[in-house]
Coordinates of C-alpha atoms in Angstrom, one line a residue:
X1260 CA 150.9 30.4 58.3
X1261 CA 149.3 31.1 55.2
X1262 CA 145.7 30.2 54.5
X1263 CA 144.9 31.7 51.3
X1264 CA 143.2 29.6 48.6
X1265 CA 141.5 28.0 51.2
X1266 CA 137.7 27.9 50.9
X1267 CA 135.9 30.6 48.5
X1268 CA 135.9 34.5 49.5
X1269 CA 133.7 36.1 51.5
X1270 CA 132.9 38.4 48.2
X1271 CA 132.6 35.6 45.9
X1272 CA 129.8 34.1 48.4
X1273 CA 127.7 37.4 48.5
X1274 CA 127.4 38.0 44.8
X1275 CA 126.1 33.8 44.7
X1276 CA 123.7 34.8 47.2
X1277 CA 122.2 37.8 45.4
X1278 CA 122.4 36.2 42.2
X1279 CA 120.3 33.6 44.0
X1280 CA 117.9 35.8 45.1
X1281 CA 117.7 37.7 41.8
X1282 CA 116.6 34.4 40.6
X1283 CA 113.9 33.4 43.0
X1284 CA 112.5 37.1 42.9
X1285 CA 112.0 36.6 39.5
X1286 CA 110.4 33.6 39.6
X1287 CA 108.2 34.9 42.2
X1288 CA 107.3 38.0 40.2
X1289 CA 106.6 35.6 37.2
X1290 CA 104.6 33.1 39.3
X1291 CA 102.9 36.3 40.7
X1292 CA 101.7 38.0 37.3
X1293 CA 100.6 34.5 36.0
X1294 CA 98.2 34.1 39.0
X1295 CA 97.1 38.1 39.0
X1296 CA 96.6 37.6 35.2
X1297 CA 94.4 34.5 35.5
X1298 CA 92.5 36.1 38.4
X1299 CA 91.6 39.1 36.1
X1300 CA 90.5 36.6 33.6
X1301 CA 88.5 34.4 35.8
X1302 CA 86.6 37.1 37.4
X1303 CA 86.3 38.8 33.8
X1304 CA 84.6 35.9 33.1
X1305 CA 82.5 35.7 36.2
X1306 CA 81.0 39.3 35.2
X1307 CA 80.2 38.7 31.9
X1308 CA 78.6 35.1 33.0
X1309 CA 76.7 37.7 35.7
X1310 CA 75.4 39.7 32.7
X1311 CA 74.3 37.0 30.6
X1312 CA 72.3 35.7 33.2
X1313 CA 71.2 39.3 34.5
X1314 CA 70.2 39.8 30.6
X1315 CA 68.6 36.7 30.3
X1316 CA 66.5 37.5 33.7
X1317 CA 65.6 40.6 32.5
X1318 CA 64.5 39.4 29.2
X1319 CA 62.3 37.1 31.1
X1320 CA 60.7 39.8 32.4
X1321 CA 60.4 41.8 29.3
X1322 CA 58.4 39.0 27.9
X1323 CA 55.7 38.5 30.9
X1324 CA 55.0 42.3 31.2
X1325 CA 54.5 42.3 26.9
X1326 CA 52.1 39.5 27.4
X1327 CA 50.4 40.8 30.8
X1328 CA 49.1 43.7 29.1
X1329 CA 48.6 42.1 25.7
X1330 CA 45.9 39.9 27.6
X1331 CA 45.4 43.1 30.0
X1332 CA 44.3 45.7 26.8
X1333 CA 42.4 48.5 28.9
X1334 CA 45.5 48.6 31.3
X1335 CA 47.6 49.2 28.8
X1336 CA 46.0 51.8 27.1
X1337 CA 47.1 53.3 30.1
X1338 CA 50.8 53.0 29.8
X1339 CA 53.9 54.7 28.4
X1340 CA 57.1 52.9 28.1
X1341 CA 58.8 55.4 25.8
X1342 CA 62.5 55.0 24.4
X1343 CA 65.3 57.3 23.3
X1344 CA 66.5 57.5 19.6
X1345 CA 69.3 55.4 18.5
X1346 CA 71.7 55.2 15.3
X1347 CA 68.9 52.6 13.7
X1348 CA 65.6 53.5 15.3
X1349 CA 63.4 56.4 16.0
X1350 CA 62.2 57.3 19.2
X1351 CA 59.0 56.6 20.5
X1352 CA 56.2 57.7 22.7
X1353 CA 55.9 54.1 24.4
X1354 CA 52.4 54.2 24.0
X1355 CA 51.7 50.3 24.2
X1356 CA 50.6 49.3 21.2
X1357 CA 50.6 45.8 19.0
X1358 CA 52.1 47.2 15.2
X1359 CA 55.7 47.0 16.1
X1360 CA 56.5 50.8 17.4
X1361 CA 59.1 50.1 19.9
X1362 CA 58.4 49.8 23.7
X1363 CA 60.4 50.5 26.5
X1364 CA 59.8 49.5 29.8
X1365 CA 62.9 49.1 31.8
X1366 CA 66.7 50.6 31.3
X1367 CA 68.5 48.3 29.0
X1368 CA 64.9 46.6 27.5
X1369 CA 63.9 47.1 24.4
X1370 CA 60.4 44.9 22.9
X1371 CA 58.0 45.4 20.7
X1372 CA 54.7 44.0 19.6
X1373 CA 52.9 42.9 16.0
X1374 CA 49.9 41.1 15.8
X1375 CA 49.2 39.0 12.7
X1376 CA 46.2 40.6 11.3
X1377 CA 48.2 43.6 10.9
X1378 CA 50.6 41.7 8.5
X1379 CA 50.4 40.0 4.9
X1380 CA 49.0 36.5 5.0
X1381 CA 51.2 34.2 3.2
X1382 CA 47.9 31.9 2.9
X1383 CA 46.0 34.6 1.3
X1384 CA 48.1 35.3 -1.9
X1385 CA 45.1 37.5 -3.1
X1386 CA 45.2 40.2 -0.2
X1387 CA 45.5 43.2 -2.4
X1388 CA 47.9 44.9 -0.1
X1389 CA 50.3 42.1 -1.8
X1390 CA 50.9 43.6 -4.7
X1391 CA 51.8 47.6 -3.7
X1392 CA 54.1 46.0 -1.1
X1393 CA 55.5 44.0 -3.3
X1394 CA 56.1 47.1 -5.9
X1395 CA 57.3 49.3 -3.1
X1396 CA 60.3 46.9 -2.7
X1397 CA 61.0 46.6 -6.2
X1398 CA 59.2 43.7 -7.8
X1399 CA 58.5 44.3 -11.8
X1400 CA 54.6 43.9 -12.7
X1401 CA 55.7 40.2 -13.7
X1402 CA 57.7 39.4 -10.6
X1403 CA 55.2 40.3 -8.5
X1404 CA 52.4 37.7 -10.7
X1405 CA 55.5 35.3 -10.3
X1406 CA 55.5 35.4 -7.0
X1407 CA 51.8 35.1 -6.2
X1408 CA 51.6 32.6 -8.3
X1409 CA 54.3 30.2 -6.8
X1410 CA 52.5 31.7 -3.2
X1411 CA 49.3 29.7 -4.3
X1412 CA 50.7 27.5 -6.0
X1413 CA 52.9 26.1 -3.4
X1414 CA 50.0 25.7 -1.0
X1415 CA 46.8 24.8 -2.9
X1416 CA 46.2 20.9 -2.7
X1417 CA 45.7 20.6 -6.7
X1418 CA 48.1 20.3 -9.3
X1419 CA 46.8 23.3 -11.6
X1420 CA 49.3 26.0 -12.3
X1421 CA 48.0 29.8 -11.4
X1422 CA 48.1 30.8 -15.1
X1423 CA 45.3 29.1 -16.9
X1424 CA 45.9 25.9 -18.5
X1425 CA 49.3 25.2 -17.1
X1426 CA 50.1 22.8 -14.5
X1427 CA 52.0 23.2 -11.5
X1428 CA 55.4 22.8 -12.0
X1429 CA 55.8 21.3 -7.7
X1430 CA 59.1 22.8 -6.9
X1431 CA 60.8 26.4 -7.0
X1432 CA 63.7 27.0 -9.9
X1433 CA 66.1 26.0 -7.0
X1434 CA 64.6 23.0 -6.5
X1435 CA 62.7 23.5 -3.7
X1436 CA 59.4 21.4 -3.4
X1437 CA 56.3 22.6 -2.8
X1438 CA 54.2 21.7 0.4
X1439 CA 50.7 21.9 -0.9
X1440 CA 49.3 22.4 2.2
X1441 CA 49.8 26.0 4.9
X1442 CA 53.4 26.9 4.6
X1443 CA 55.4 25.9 8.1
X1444 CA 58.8 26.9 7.6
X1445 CA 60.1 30.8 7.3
X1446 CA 62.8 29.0 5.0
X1447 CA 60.5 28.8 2.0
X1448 CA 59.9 32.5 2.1
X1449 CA 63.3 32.7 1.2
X1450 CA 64.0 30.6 -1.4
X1451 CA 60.8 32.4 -3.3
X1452 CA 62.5 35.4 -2.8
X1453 CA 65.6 34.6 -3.9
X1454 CA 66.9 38.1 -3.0
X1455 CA 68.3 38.3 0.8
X1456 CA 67.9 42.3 0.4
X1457 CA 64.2 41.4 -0.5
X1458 CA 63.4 38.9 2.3
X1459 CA 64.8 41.2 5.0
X1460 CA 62.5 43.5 4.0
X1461 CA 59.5 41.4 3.1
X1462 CA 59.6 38.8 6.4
X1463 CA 58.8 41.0 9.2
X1464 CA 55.8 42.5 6.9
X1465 CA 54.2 38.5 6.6
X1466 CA 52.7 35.9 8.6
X1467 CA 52.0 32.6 8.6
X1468 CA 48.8 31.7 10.8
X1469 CA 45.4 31.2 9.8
X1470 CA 44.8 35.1 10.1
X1471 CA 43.7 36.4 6.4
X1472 CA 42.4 39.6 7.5
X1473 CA 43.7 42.7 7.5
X1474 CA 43.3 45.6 9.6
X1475 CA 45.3 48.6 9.2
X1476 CA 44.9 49.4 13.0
X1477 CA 47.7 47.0 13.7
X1478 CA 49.4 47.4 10.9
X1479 CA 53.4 48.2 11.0
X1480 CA 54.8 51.3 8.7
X1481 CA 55.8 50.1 5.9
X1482 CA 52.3 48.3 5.3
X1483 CA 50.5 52.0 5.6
X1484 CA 52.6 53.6 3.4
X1485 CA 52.3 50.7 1.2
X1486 CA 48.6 50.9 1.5
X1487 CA 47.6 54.7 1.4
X1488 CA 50.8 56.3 -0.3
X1489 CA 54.1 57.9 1.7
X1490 CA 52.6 61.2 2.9
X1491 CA 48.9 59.8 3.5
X1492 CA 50.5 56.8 5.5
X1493 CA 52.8 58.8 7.6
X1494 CA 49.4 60.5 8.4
X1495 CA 47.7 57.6 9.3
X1496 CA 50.7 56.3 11.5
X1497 CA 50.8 59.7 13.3
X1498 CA 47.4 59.7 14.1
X1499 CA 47.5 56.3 15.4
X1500 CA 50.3 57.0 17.6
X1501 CA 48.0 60.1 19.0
X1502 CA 45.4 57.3 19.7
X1503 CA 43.1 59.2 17.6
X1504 CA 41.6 56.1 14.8
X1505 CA 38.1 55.2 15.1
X1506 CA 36.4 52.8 12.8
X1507 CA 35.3 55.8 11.0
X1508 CA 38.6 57.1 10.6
X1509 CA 39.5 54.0 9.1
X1510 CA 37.3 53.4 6.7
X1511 CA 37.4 56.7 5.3
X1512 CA 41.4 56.4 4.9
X1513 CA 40.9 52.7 3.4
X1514 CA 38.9 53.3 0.5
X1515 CA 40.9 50.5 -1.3
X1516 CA 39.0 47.4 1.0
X1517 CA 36.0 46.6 0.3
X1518 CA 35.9 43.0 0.7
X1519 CA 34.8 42.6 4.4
X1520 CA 36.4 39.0 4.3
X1521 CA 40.0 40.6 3.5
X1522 CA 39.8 43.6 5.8
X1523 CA 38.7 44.3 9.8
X1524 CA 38.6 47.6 11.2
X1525 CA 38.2 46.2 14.7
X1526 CA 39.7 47.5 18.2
X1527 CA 40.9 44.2 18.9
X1528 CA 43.3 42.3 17.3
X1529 CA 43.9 38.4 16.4
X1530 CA 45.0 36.6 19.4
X1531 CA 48.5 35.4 17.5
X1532 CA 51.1 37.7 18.1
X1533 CA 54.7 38.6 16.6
X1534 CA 57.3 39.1 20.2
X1535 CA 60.7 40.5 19.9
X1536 CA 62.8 41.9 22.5
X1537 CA 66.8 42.7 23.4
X1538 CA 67.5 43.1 26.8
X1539 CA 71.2 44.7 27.2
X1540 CA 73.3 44.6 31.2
X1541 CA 76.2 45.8 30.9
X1542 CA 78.2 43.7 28.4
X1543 CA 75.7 40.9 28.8
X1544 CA 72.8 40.8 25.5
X1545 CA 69.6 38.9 25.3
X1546 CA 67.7 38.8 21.9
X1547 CA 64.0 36.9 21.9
X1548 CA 61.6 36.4 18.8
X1549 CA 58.8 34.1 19.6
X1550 CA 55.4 33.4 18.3
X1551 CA 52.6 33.7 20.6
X1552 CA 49.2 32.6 20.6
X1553 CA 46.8 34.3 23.2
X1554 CA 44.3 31.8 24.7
X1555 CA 42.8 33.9 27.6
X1556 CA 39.8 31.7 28.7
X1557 CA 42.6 28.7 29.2
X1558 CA 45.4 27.6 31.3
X1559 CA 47.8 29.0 30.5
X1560 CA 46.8 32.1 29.1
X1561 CA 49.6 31.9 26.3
X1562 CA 51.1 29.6 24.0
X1563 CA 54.6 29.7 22.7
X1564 CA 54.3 28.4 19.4
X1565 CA 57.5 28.9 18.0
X1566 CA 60.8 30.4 18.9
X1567 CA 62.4 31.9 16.3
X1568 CA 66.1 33.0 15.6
X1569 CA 66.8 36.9 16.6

């Protein structure tokens, strides 16, 4: 008898069967990558999250050590947290000091240190380091008046405008209005300015405490070479860096301040201070700018009084 045609060939039902499996290892492989792929992803993101919160400790850190010896001075005179050159800053010998020169405690920490009596009070628009500073960043004779003026102007509590026999005009060209009272807000700095190149350069040179003294022992860079010329003011920042700036020292190399009220050749600084520090781990970045105020004889010894944005 002849039974072909009956049921499918033995040949026809391999190839089904390996198609089959083709198909489902595939699949498989597909299903496979997709889980590999997300498990990459979810423990990329577990790493970074580790970072973050590595960077953040570490920042943590940064800031009690900066404040341990800021209320600690005679041990830290004894320290050296150097740092390595980068592509936009200068090494330094890590002496700890409070004018901004960077400090380096740990790998991946980066801080440094201003006090306010080493910057340009915003409530004292007479300060007569105002006006080289302002000329070294490119303010014309009558700018620089302008500004002052607006400086006083915007804060005194009477309506008399700083040129004689004017009245105060109460707002900026761009409308903004003036407090008269201590300036609070960073923002109005700005909008004086009105030059972004020119407030990048001018903010970190200013403060805005009581603090109207100045003293050149704190003072950051820019401010010394403002105050005593390029070479003279490299000088001076050398020798500070070497330690080597009694009040001798300093009066012979400020010449320029004779107003006791407006000048202070004292070891020891205000007691509000400038913080900024960057703490790097691996792909994981913390950036901190706070405003301290020293209060050792309390509890706590510190104040944060403002957190600024890095």
């Amino acid at each position: 008898m002849n039974l072909r045609g009956q049921g499918p060939h033995p040949r026809r039902e391999r190839g089904i069967a390996l198609f089959q499996v083709l198909v489902l290892t595939t699949l498989f492989a597909l299903l496979g990558l997709t889980f590999a792929s997300e498990a990459r992803d979810k423990v990329a993101q577990a790493q970074a999250l580790e970072n973050r919160v590595r960077a953040a400790f570490l920042a943590h850190s940064g800031q009690a050590l900066a404040l341990f010896y800021s209320l600690a001075p005679d041990a830290a005179a004894r320290q050296r947290f150097p740092c390595e050159g980068s592509a936009t800053a200068a090494p330094s010998s890590g002496a700890f000091n409070w004018h901004s020169a960077p400090l380096c405690p740990a790998p991946g920490l980066r801080l440094s240190l201003q006090d306010f009596s080493g910057l340009l009070p915003l409530s004292a628009p007479s300060q007569p380091l105002w006006r080289p500073t302002l000329a070294r960043l490119g303010f014309s004779e009558d700018e620089q008046d302008a500004f002052l003026g607006a400086l006083q102007d915007a804060q005194d509590r009477d309506q008399d405008g700083f040129r004689a026999g004017e009245r105060e005009p109460g707002a900026l060209a761009t409308g903004r209005r003036y407090a008269n009272g201590p300036l609070q807000r960073p923002s109005f700095l700005g909008a004086l300015t009105g030059d972004p190149e020119r407030l990048r350069a001018l903010a970190p040179l200013t403060q805005r405490s009581g603090v109207v003294e100045f003293n050149p022992r704190f003072a950051p860079e820019p401010l010394l070479q403002a105050a005593y010329g390029d070479a003279q003011g490299s000088a001076f920042f050398a020798q500070r860096a070497q330690g080597d700036l009694d009040a001798g020292t300093l009066r012979r190399l400020a010449p320029r301040f004779e107003d006791p009220e407006l000048v202070s050749f004292r070891t020891s600084g205000s007691s509000y201070l400038r913080l900024s520090l960057e703490a790097t781990v691996d792909t994981g970045r913390q950036r901190q700018e706070v405003i301290v105020q020293l209060t050792p004889q309390d509890a706590p010894a510190f104040r944060v009084l403002q957190r600024l944005r890095p």
